[in-house]
Coordinates of C-alpha atoms and ligand atoms in Angstrom, one line a residue:
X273 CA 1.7 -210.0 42.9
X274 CA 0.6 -212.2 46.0
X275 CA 3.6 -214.8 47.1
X276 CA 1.9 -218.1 48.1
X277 CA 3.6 -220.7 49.7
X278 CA 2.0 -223.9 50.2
X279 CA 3.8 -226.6 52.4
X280 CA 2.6 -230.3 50.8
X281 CA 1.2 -231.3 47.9
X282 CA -1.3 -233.4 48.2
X283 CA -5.2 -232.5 47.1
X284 CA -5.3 -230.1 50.0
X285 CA -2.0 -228.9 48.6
X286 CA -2.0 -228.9 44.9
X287 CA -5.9 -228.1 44.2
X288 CA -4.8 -224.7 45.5
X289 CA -2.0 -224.4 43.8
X290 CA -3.8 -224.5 40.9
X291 CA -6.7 -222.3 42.0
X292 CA -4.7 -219.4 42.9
X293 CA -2.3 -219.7 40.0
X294 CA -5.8 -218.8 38.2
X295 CA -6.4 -216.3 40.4
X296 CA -3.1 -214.6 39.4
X297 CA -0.6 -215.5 42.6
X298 CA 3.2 -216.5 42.3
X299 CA 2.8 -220.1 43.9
X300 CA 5.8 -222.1 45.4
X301 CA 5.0 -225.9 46.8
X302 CA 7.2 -227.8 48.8
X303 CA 6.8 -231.2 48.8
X304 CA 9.4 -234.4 50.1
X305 CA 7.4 -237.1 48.6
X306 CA 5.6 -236.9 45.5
X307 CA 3.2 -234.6 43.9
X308 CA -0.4 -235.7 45.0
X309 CA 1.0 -236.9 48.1
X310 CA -0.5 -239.6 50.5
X311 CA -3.7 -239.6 48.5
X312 CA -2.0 -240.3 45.2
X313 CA 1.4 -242.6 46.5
X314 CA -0.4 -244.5 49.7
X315 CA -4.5 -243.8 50.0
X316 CA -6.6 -243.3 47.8
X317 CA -5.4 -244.4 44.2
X318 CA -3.3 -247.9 45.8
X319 CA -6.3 -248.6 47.5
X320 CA -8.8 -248.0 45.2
X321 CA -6.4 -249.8 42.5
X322 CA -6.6 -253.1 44.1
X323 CA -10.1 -252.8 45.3
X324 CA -10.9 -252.3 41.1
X325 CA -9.5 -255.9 40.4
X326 CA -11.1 -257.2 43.7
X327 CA -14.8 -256.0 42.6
X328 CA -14.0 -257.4 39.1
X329 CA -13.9 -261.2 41.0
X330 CA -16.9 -260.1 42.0
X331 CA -18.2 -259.8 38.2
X332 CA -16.2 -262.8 37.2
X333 CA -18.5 -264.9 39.5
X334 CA -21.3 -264.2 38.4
X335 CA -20.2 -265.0 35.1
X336 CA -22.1 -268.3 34.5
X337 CA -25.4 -266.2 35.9
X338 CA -24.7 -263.7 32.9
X339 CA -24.3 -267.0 30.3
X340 CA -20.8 -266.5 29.8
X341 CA -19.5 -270.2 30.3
X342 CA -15.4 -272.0 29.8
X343 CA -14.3 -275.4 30.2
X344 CA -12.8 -273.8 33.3
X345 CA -15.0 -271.7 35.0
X346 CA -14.5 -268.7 37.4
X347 CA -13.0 -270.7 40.0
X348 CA -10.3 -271.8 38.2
X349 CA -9.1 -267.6 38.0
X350 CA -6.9 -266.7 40.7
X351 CA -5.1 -263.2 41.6
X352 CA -1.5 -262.6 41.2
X353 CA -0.8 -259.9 43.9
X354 CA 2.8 -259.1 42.4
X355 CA 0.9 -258.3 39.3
X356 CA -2.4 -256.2 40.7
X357 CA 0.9 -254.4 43.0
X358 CA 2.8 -253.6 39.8
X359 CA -0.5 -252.3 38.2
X360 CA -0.9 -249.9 41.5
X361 CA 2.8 -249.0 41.4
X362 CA 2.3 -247.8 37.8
X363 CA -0.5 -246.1 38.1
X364 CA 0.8 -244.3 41.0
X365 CA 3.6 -243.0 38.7
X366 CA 1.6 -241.8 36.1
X367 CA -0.6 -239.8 38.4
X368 CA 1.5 -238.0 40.7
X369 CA 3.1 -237.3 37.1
X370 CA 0.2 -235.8 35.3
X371 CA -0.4 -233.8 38.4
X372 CA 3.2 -232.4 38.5
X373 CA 2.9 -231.7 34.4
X374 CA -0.4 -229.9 35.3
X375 CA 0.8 -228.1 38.3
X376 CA 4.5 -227.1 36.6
X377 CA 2.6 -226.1 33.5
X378 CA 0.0 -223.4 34.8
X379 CA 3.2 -221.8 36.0
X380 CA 4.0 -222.8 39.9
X381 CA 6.9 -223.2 41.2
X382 CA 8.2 -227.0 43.1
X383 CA 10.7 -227.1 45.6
X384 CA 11.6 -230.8 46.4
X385 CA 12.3 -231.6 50.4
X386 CA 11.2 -230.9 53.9
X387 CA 9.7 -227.6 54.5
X388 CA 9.6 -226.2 58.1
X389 CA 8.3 -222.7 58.9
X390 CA 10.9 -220.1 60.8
X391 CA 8.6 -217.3 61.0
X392 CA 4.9 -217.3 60.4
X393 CA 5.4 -216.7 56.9
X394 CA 9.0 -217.8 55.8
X395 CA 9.7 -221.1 55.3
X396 CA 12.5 -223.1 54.8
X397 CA 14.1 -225.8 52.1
X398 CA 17.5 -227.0 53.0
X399 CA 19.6 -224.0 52.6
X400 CA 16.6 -222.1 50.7
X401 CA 14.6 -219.6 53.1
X402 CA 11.4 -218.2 51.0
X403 CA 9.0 -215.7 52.6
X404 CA 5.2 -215.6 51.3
X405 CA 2.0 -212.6 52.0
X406 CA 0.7 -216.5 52.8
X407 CA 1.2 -220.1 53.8
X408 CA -1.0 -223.2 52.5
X409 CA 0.0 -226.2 55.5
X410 CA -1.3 -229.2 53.7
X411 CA 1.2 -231.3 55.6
X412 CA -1.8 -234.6 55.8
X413 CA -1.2 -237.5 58.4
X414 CA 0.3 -241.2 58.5
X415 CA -0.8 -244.1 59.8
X416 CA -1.2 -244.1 63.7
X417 CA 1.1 -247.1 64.9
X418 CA 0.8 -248.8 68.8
X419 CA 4.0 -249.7 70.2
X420 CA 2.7 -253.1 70.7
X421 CA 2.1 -253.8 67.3
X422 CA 5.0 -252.2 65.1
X423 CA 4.8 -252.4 61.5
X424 CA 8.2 -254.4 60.3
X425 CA 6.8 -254.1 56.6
X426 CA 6.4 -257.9 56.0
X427 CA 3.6 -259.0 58.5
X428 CA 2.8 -256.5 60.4
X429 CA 1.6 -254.2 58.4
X430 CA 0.4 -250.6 58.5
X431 CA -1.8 -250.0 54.5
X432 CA 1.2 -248.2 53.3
X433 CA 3.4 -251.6 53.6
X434 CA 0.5 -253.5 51.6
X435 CA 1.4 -252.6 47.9
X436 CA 4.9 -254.1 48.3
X437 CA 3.8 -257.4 48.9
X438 CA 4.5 -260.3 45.9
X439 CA 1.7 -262.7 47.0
X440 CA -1.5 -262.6 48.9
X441 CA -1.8 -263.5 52.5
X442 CA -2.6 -266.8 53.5
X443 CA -4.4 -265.4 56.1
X444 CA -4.9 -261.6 56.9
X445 CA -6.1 -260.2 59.8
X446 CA -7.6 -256.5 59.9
X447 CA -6.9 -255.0 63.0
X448 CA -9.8 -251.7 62.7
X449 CA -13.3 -252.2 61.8
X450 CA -13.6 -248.3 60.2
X451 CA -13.4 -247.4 56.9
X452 CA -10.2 -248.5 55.8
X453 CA -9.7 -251.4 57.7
X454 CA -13.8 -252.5 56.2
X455 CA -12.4 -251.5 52.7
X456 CA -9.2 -253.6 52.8
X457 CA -10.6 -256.6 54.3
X458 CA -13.2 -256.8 51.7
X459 CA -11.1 -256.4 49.1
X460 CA -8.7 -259.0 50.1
X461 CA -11.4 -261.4 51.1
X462 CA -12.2 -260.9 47.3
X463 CA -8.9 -261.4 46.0
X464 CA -8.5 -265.0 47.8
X465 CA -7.0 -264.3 51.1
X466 CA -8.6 -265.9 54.1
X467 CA -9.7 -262.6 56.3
X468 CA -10.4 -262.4 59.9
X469 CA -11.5 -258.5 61.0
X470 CA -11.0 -257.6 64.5
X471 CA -13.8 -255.0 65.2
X472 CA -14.1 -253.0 68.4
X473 CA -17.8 -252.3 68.0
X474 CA -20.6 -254.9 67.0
X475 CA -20.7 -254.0 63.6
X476 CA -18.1 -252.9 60.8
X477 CA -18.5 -249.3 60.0
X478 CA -20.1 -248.3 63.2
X479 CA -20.4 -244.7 62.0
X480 CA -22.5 -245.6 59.1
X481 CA -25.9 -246.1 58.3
X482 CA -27.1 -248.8 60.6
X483 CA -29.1 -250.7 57.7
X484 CA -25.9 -250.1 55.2
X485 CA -23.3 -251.5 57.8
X486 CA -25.2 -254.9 59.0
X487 CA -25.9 -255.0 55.4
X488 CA -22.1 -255.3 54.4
X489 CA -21.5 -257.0 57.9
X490 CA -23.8 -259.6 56.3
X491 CA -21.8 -259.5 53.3
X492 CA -18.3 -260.1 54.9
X493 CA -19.7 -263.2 57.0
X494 CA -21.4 -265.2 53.5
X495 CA -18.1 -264.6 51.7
X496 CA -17.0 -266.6 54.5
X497 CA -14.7 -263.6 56.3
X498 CA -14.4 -264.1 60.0
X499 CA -15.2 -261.0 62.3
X500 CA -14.5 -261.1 66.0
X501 CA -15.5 -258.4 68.2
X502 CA -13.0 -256.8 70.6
X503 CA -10.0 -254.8 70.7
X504 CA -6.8 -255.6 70.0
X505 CA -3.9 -254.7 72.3
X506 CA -0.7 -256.3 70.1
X507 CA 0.8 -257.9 67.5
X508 CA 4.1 -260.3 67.5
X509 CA 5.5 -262.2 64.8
X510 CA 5.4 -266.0 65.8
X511 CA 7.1 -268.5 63.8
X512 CA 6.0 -267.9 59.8
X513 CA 3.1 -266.0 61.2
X514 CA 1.7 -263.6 63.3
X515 CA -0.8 -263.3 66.7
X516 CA -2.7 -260.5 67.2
X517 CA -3.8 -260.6 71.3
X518 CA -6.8 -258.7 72.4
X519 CA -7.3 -256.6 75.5
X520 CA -9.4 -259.2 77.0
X521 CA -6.5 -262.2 76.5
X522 CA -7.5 -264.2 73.3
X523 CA -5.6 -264.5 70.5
X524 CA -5.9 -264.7 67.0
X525 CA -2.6 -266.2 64.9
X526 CA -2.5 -265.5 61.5
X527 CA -0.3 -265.1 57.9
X528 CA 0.4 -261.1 58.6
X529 CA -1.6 -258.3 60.3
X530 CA -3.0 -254.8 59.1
X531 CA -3.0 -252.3 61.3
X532 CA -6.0 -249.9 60.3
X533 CA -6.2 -248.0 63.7
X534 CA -6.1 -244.4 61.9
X535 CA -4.3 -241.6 61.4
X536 CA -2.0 -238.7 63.1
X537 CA -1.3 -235.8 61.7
X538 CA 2.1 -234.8 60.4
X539 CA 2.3 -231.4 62.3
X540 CA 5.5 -232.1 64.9
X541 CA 8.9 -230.7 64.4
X542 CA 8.1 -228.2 62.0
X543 CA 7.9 -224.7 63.9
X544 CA 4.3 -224.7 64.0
X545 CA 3.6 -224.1 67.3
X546 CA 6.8 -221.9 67.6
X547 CA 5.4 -220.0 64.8
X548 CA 1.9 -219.3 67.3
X549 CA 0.0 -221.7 65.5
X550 CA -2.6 -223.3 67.5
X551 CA -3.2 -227.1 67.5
X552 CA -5.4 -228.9 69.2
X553 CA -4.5 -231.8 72.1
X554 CA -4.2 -234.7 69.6
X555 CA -1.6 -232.4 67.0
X556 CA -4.7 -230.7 64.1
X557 CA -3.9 -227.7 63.4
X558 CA -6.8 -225.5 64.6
X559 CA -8.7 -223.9 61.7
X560 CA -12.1 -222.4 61.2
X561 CA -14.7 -222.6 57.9
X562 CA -12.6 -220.6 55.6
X563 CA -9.5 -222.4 56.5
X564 CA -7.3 -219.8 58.9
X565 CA -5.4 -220.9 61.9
X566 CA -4.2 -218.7 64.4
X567 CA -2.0 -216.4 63.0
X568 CA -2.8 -213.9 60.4
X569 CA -2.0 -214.9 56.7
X570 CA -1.5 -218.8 57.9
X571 CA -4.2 -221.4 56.5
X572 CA -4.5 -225.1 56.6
X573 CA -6.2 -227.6 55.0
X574 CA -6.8 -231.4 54.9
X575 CA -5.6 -234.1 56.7
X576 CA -3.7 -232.4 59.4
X577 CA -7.1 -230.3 60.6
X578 CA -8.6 -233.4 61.5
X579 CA -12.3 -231.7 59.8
X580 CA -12.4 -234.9 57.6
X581 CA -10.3 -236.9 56.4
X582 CA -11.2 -237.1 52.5
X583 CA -9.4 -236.2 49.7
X584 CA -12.1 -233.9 48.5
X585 CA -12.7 -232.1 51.7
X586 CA -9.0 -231.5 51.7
X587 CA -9.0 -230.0 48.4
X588 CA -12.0 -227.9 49.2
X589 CA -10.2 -227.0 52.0
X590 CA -7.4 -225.4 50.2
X591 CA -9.5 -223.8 47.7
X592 CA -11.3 -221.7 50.4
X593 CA -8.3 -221.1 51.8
X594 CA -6.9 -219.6 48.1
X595 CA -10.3 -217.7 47.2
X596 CA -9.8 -215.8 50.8
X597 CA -6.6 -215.2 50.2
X598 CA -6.7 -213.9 47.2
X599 CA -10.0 -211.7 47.6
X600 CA -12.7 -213.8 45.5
X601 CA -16.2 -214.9 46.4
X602 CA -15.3 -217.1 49.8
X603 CA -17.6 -220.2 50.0
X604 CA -17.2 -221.5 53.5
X605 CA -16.6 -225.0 54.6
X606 CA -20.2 -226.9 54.6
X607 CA -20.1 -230.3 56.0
X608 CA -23.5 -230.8 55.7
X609 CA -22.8 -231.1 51.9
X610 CA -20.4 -233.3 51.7
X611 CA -20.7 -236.7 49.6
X612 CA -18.1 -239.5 50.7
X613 CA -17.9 -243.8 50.1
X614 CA -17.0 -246.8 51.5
X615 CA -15.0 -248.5 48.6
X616 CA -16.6 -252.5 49.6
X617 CA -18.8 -254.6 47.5
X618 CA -21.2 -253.4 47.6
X619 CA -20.3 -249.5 47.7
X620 CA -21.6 -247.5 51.0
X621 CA -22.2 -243.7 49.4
X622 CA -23.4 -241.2 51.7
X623 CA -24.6 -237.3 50.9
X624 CA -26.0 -234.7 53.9
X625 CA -27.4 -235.7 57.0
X626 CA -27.5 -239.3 58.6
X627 CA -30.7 -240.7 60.3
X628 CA -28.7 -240.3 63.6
X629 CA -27.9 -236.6 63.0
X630 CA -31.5 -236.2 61.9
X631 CA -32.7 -237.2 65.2
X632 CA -30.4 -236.1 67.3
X633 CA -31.1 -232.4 65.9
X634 CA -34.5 -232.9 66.3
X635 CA -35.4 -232.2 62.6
X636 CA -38.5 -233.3 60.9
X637 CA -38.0 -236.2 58.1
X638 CA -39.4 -238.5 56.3
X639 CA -37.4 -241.7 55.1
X640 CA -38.2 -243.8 51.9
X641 CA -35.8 -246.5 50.9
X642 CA -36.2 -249.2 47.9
X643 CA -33.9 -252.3 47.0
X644 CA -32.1 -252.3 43.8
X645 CA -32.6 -255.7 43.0
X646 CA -36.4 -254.5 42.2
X647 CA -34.9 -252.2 39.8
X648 CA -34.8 -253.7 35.7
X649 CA -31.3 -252.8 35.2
X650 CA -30.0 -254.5 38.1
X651 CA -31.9 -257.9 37.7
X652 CA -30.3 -257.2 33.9
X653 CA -26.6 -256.7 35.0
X654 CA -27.1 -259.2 37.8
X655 CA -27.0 -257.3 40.9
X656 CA -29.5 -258.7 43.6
X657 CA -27.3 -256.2 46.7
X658 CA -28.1 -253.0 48.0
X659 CA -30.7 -250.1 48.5
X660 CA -31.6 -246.2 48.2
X661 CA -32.6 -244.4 51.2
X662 CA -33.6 -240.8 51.0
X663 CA -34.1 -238.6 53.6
X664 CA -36.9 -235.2 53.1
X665 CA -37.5 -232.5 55.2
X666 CA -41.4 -233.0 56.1
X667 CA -42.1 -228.9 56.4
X668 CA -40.1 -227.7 53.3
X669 CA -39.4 -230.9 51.4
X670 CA -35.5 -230.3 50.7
X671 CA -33.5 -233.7 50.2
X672 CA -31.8 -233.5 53.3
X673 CA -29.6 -236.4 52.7
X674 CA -29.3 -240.0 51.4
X675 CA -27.6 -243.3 51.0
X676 CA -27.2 -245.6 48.1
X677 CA -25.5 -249.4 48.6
X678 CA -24.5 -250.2 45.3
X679 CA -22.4 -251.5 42.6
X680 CA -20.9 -247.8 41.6
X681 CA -22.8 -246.4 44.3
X682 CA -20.0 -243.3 44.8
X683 CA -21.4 -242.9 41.3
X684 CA -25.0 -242.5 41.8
X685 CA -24.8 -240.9 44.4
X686 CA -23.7 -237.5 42.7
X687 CA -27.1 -236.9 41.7
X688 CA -28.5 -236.9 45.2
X689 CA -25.2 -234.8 46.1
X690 CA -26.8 -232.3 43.7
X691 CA -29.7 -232.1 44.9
X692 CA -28.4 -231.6 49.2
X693 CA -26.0 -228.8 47.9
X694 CA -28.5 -226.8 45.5
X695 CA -31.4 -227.4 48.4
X696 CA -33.9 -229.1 45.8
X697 CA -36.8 -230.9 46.9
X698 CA -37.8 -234.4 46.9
X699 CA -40.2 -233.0 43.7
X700 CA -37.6 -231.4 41.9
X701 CA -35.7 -234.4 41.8
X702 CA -38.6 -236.6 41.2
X703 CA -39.3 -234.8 37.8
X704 CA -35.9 -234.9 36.6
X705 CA -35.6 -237.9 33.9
X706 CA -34.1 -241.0 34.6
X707 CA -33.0 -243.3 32.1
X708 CA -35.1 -246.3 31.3
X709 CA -33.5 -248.9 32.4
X710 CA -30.9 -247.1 34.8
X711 CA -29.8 -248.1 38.1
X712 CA -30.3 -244.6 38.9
X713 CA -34.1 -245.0 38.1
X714 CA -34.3 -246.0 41.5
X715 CA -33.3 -242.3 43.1
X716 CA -36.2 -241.2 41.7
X717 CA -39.0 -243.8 42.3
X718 CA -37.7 -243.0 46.2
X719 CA -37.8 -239.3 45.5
X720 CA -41.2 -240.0 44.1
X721 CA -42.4 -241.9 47.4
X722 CA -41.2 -239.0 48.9
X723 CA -44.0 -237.1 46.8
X724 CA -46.7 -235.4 49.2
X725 CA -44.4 -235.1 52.6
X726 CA -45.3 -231.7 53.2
X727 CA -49.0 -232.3 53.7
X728 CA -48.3 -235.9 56.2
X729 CA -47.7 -235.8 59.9
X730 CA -44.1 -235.2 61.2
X731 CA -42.3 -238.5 61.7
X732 CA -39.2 -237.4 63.1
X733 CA -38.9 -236.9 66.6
Ligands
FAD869 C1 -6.1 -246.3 52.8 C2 -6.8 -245.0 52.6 C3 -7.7 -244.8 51.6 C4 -8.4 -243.6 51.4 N1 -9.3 -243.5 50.4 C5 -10.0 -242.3 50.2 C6 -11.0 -242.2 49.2 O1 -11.3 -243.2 48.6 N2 -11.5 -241.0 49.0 C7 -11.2 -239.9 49.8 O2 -11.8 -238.8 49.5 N3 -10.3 -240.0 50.7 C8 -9.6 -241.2 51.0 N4 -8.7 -241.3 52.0 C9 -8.3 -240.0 52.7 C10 -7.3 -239.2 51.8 O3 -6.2 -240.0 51.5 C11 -6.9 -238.0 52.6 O4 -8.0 -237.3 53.1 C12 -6.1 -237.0 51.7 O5 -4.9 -237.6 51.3 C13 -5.8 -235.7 52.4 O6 -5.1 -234.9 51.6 P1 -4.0 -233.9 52.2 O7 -3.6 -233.0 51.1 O8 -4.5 -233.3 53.4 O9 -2.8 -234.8 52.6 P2 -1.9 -235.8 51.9 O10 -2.5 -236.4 50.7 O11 -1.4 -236.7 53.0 O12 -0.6 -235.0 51.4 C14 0.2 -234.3 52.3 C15 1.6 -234.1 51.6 O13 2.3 -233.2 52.4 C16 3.7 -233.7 52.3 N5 4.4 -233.1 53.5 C17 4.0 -233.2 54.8 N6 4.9 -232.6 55.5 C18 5.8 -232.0 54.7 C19 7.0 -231.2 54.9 N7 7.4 -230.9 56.1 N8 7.7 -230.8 53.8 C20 7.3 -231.2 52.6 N9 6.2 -232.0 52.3 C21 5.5 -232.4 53.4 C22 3.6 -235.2 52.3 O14 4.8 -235.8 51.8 C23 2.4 -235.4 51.5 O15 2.7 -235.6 50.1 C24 -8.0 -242.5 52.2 C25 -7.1 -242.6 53.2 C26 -6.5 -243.8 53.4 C27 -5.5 -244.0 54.5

């Protein structure tokens, strides 16, 4: 029987597990935290968590729109942070815990503490030394710190400090205009706190779809958020406050300060490179489509390749990894399929290609993009925000790859997902029904515009 030992258990860690448990393999996982790691106890399900109540403000507003009335009114409701922090707290538990049942029931085996290897394929546990045929490294990254602006847990704050805090800033300010920095300020803008976002480039989300980031740029500034461009160099506490000062000299005081300046992966100390395992200059671990580093019977996935940093890549990762281990049908790594979201109101989901990748690859396309607030079921739920945009291929009409800004867009966007990973074409998703009313009626009246972009001239480049 095939000994595999994986080294973290996070999604790039525990989806594995799981995977070649099916497949038949004696599985050990090592993790010093919890089971779902980062993703579960610090990213993804926190976040998310307090981003839920924050988009239900949003609902709450519009209340009065939707004829739901109170002596009141909506303004008079008002967040408890201690509350929405002992929600996430909760929650937290109860997932890492169904993921351990699940993991622990199909059979592998969970060592608690630090793992480091001591041979390419031994590892060890405190006193414990085990040896695999192969090692999973799913060791995923922390938040990158500057020595100017050190986290002290109570206002200056890196995301994993947020979740402890018992009320809401007076006044936060987002150091990191990317995806988690966008996602956090939007969500406490929501929840009450005065937000100012320091952003390095002109827009938030620079690596997004142009229209979709001056869209939510747009959004931030009418619910009164305050963005200043530049870059920010430190952070000191000052009296019951903080100021952030930026490269160029200004300063900006505030309640507390996140620090959303990204990641590093957790891939020092632990006999990696000792073991011949090639990283690159900022720490990932080197790996290629099917997940294998350098040395024979090694793989790695997630975070600490730097490929990208989602929780579903990382578990994808590991999966790969798993099927070539174990000798079934290996699927490698495709990038160009992968769906992701920005978690603001509204929702930023992307699938495939951008425009810019489009262009800069020279590829012939043809765009068609409609606003939901022409679509029934939005002006019924009262959502006036956001926009479809698909991309075709004008010589073979595949959906080459799309973007919905929505309420629920990391929802609707699976369709489109479907459709970039099974190469459909604009057609074959314009015949599939949509449900009358349905937000999603929209994909396909775009798809439909697409109809016919075989036979018209070549737009891209
Ligand atoms: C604020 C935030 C929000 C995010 N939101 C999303 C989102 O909405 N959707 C999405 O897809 N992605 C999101 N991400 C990204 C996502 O969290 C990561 O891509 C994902 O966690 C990567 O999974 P992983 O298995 O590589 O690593 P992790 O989830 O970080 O797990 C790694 C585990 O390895 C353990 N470990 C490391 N070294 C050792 C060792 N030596 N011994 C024992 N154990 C060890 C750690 O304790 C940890 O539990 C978000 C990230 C952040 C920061």
């Amino acid at each position: 029987m095939t000994h595999v030992v994986i080294l973290g258990g996070g999604p790039g860690g525990y989806e594995a597990a799981l995977v070649a448990r099916k497949a038949g393999a004696q599985v050990t996982l090592i993790e010093r935290h919890g089971l779902g790691g980062n993703a579960v106890l610090t990213d993804v399900v926190p976040s998310k968590t307090v981003i839920a109540t924050a988009e239900w403000r949003t609902i709450a507003e519009r209340a009065p729109e939707l004829g739901i009335v109170g002596d009141a009114g909506p303004a008079s409701l008002r967040v408890d942070l201690g509350a929405v922090n002992a929600r996430v707290k909760s929650l937290v538990e109860r997932q890492s815990g169904d993921i351990e049942a699940r993991v622990t029931g199909e059979g592998v085996r969970v060592v608690r503490g630090e793992g480091r290897l001591v041979g390419p394929l031994t590892l060890a546990v405190g006193d414990e030394e085990i040896t695999a045929d192969a090692v999973l490294l799913a060791l995923g990254a922390r938040p990158r710190v500057l020595d100017s602006a050190m986290p002290d847990g109570e206002r200056i704050l890196s995301w994993n400090d947020l979740y402890t805090l018992e009320e809401l800033p007076e006044h936060l300010i987002v150091v990191g205009s990317g995806v988690t920095g966008a996602e956090f300020a939007g969500a406490y803008r929501l929840l009450g706190s005065e937000v100012t976002l320091i952003a390095s480039h002109d827009r938030v989300l620079p690596r997004e779809d142009p229209e979709a980031s001056a869209m939510l740029t747009q959004v931030f500034k009418d619910r009164g958020m305050t963005l200043v461009g530049g870059r920010a160099a430190a952070a000191r506490r000052e009296g019951d406050g903080v100021v952030v000062t930026l490269e160029d000299g200004r300063e900006v005081a505030g309640s507390h300060v996140l620090m959303a300046v990204g990641s590093i992966p957790n891939t020092e100390g632990l006999g990696l490179e000792e073991a011949g395992i090639a990283l690159d200059e900022r720490g990932y671990i080197k790996v290629d489509r099917v997940s294998r580093t350098s040395v024979a019977g090694v793989y790695a996935a997630g975070d600490c390749t730097g490929v990208l940093p989602l929780a579903s890549v990382a578990a994808s990762q590991g999966r790969i990894a798993m099927a070539h281990v174990l000798g079934d049908a290996v699927h490698p790594l495709e990038l160009a399929t992968v769906s992701s979201t920005v978690f603001t109101a509204p929702e930023i989901a992307t699938v495939g290609a951008s425009e810019a990748e489009l262009r800069e690859r020279g590829i012939f396309y043809r765009v068609e993009r409609l606003d939901l607030a022409r679509n029934p079921r939005a002006k019924m739920l009262g959502i006036d925000q956001g926009f479809v945009k698909i991309f075709g291929h004008t010589v073979t009409g595949l959906v080459l790859g799309a973007v919905i800004v929505g309420s629920r867009a990391s929802e609707h966007i699976f369709a489109l997902s479907l459709a970039v990973a099974n190469h459909l074409t604009v057609d074959q998703v314009a015949d599939a029904f949509t449900v009358y009313p349905s937000l999603s009626g929209t994909t396909g009246e775009v798809a439909r515009r697409l109809h016919g972009i075989r036979e018209s001239d070549p737009q891209g480049v």
